[in-house]
Amino acid sequence: MNPVDLIIRRAYPYETEKRDRIYLALNENPFPFPEELTKEVFRRLDGDKMRIYYDSPDKELIEKILEYLDTDFLRENNVSIGNGADEIIYVMMIMFDRAVFFPPTYSCYRIFAKAVGAKYLEVPLTKDLKIPEIEVGEGDVVFIPNPNNPTGHIFEKEEIKKILKKGAFVALDEAYYEFHGESYIDLLKEYENLAIIRTFSKAFSLAAQRIGYVISSEKFIDAYNRVRLPFNVSYVSQTFAKVALEHIGIFKERIEYIVSERERMKKALKELNYSISDSRGNFVFIFMDKRERDRLVEQLRWKNIAVRSFREGVRITIGKREENETILKELEVFR
Ligand code: PMP
């Protein structure tokens, strides 16, 4: 078979969905990027910098990320950036011999592995959502989102350490870190075979700018920088990220709002007798069998509400209070 046909056979097409009235399917931040900060970005943009192949990462952005991380053991050479956290994940699929992940998990792990023709192993989480006992070692990269996507639950530090001790490389994907508030970043002090992945897409309302970052050993960051595309994140995107980091207070308030809405939703869903996970992300997850799930998703679609379907149930992104109220009413009727 010719190579183009082969790719079409093995890789998934990337489809965008129509935006419904209430769109709670992609774990986006319900708040727009603040207008005054966009104005600040535009004030700073300099035509002469547009002309050049702008540094990626730019030193100033790395300094601001380090300040945000607020540790005493990380330096400039421990951080790099990607065109969204997705680019970092994509590149890591190329860097290692085999990718390993534990469904239900972030769907792009499989999508990217297939797209680049990487070897991969999927082993489901145990019934109580723990990392299964597996044989992994050097050459493997194990992807673990924490909080997990789509369930939002937290893995214990010991579970992560167990994999690290086996010698596999761990990509700890903390895309939703800000909605939980606790990181396992201190594991980097002890383990060289670890990278922490973060993003500006969720807590900072910058999904459209495509910017994520990775924190690891100097050696891993050096390798990553050799494999990724040069100038991978634009000058404009990096400026947005810098301005966001200079105004953390605005985002903290919004994170608090989203977290309090999430907790309110979890409580309400429990009262309605739904089986939910203990999500620490900007979303909730309802366990459902396939028939019930399809019936719910269809019913919501009729009301112009989009959520995300998984084999194990339904994931609902936390929206603004009115949106959450609307969906809760629907879930009450569905019950
Ligand atoms: N990791 C996880 C667990 C995610 O859920 C997402 C976004 N849905 C990403 C990474 C990708 O984030 P980005 O927008 O920075 O590419």
GROMACS .gro file of N, CA, C and O and ligand atoms in nm, residues 26-27 83-87 89 106 109 145-149 173-176 197-202 206-207 210-212 283 315, ligand 1:
model
  144
   26LEU      N    1  -1.498   2.048   2.560
   26LEU     CA    2  -1.352   2.049   2.539
   26LEU      C    3  -1.272   2.104   2.657
   26LEU      O    4  -1.154   2.139   2.641
   27ASN      N    5  -1.334   2.111   2.773
   27ASN     CA    6  -1.264   2.160   2.894
   27ASN      C    7  -1.197   2.296   2.875
   27ASN      O    8  -1.086   2.321   2.924
   83ASN      N    9   0.385   2.411   2.115
   83ASN     CA   10   0.268   2.467   2.049
   83ASN      C   11   0.145   2.398   2.108
   83ASN      O   12   0.088   2.306   2.050
   84GLY      N   13   0.111   2.441   2.228
   84GLY     CA   14   0.015   2.368   2.311
   84GLY      C   15   0.089   2.254   2.379
   84GLY      O   16   0.195   2.211   2.332
   85ALA      N   17   0.034   2.207   2.491
   85ALA     CA   18   0.088   2.087   2.555
   85ALA      C   19   0.086   1.972   2.453
   85ALA      O   20   0.171   1.884   2.456
   86ASP      N   21  -0.009   1.979   2.361
   86ASP     CA   22  -0.022   1.873   2.259
   86ASP      C   23   0.107   1.854   2.178
   86ASP      O   24   0.143   1.741   2.147
   87GLU      N   25   0.174   1.963   2.143
   87GLU     CA   26   0.297   1.945   2.065
   87GLU      C   27   0.402   1.869   2.147
   87GLU      O   28   0.475   1.785   2.093
   89ILE      N   29   0.349   1.649   2.380
   89ILE     CA   30   0.309   1.507   2.382
   89ILE      C   31   0.342   1.441   2.248
   89ILE      O   32   0.397   1.332   2.242
  106TYR      N   33  -0.645   1.075   2.844
  106TYR     CA   34  -0.653   1.178   2.741
  106TYR      C   35  -0.646   1.112   2.602
  106TYR      O   36  -0.549   1.041   2.572
  109TYR      N   37  -0.335   1.081   2.342
  109TYR     CA   38  -0.218   0.993   2.354
  109TYR      C   39  -0.225   0.887   2.243
  109TYR      O   40  -0.128   0.862   2.172
  145PRO      N   41  -0.207   1.166   3.305
  145PRO     CA   42  -0.261   1.299   3.335
  145PRO      C   43  -0.299   1.303   3.483
  145PRO      O   44  -0.360   1.210   3.533
  146ASN      N   45  -0.261   1.408   3.550
  146ASN     CA   46  -0.296   1.423   3.693
  146ASN      C   47  -0.327   1.570   3.721
  146ASN      O   48  -0.236   1.652   3.715
  147PRO      N   49  -0.454   1.606   3.751
  147PRO     CA   50  -0.575   1.525   3.754
  147PRO      C   51  -0.596   1.450   3.622
  147PRO      O   52  -0.561   1.501   3.516
  148ASN      N   53  -0.656   1.330   3.635
  148ASN     CA   54  -0.678   1.251   3.513
  148ASN      C   55  -0.786   1.316   3.427
  148ASN      O   56  -0.876   1.380   3.476
  149ASN      N   57  -0.772   1.301   3.298
  149ASN     CA   58  -0.878   1.338   3.204
  149ASN      C   59  -0.923   1.204   3.144
  149ASN      O   60  -0.838   1.131   3.095
  173ASP      N   61   0.121   1.467   3.306
  173ASP     CA   62   0.050   1.572   3.233
  173ASP      C   63  -0.039   1.650   3.330
  173ASP      O   64  -0.149   1.606   3.364
  174GLU      N   65   0.012   1.765   3.374
  174GLU     CA   66  -0.063   1.846   3.471
  174GLU      C   67  -0.138   1.960   3.402
  174GLU      O   68  -0.137   2.074   3.447
  175ALA      N   69  -0.207   1.927   3.293
  175ALA     CA   70  -0.282   2.029   3.219
  175ALA      C   71  -0.386   2.098   3.308
  175ALA      O   72  -0.417   2.215   3.289
  176TYR      N   73  -0.440   2.023   3.406
  176TYR     CA   74  -0.547   2.077   3.492
  176TYR      C   75  -0.497   2.112   3.631
  176TYR      O   76  -0.577   2.127   3.724
  197ILE      N   77   0.420   1.824   3.230
  197ILE     CA   78   0.366   1.901   3.118
  197ILE      C   79   0.252   1.990   3.169
  197ILE      O   80   0.166   1.944   3.245
  198ARG      N   81   0.255   2.115   3.130
  198ARG     CA   82   0.149   2.210   3.170
  198ARG      C   83   0.100   2.287   3.047
  198ARG      O   84   0.161   2.280   2.941
  199THR      N   85  -0.006   2.365   3.066
  199THR     CA   86  -0.060   2.441   2.952
  199THR      C   87  -0.119   2.576   2.995
  199THR      O   88  -0.159   2.592   3.111
  200PHE      N   89  -0.123   2.669   2.902
  200PHE     CA   90  -0.192   2.796   2.924
  200PHE      C   91  -0.337   2.789   2.874
  200PHE      O   92  -0.410   2.886   2.881
  201SER      N   93  -0.377   2.673   2.819
  201SER     CA   94  -0.508   2.662   2.755
  201SER      C   95  -0.625   2.665   2.853
  201SER      O   96  -0.734   2.710   2.818
  202LYS      N   97  -0.604   2.612   2.972
  202LYS     CA   98  -0.718   2.591   3.062
  202LYS      C   99  -0.731   2.705   3.163
  202LYS      O  100  -0.821   2.786   3.150
  206LEU      N  101  -0.629   3.059   2.730
  206LEU     CA  102  -0.550   3.086   2.610
  206LEU      C  103  -0.542   2.966   2.514
  206LEU      O  104  -0.442   2.952   2.442
  207ALA      N  105  -0.648   2.885   2.509
  207ALA     CA  106  -0.643   2.766   2.423
  207ALA      C  107  -0.614   2.802   2.277
  207ALA      O  108  -0.541   2.731   2.208
  210ARG      N  109  -0.232   2.840   2.166
  210ARG     CA  110  -0.149   2.720   2.155
  210ARG      C  111  -0.015   2.738   2.226
  210ARG      O  112   0.089   2.759   2.164
  211ILE      N  113  -0.017   2.729   2.357
  211ILE     CA  114   0.109   2.735   2.430
  211ILE      C  115   0.107   2.649   2.557
  211ILE      O  116   0.017   2.661   2.640
  212GLY      N  117   0.204   2.561   2.563
  212GLY     CA  118   0.222   2.475   2.680
  212GLY      C  119   0.368   2.475   2.718
  212GLY      O  120   0.451   2.532   2.647
  283PHE      N  121  -1.398   2.006   3.517
  283PHE     CA  122  -1.502   1.923   3.456
  283PHE      C  123  -1.549   1.821   3.559
  283PHE      O  124  -1.482   1.799   3.660
  315ARG      N  125  -1.841   1.325   3.019
  315ARG     CA  126  -1.764   1.431   3.083
  315ARG      C  127  -1.828   1.566   3.050
  315ARG      O  128  -1.858   1.594   2.935
  336PMP     N1  129  -0.324   1.718   2.826
  336PMP     C1  130  -0.449   1.699   2.870
  336PMP     C2  131  -0.472   1.599   2.979
  336PMP     C3  132  -0.555   1.768   2.813
  336PMP     O1  133  -0.680   1.744   2.852
  336PMP     C4  134  -0.529   1.863   2.710
  336PMP     C5  135  -0.634   1.944   2.643
  336PMP     N2  136  -0.756   1.891   2.626
  336PMP     C6  137  -0.397   1.879   2.668
  336PMP     C7  138  -0.298   1.806   2.730
  336PMP     C8  139  -0.361   1.969   2.554
  336PMP     O2  140  -0.354   2.102   2.590
  336PMP     P1  141  -0.309   2.215   2.488
  336PMP     O3  142  -0.430   2.295   2.457
  336PMP     O4  143  -0.207   2.294   2.564
  336PMP     O5  144  -0.251   2.149   2.367
   0.00000   0.00000   0.00000
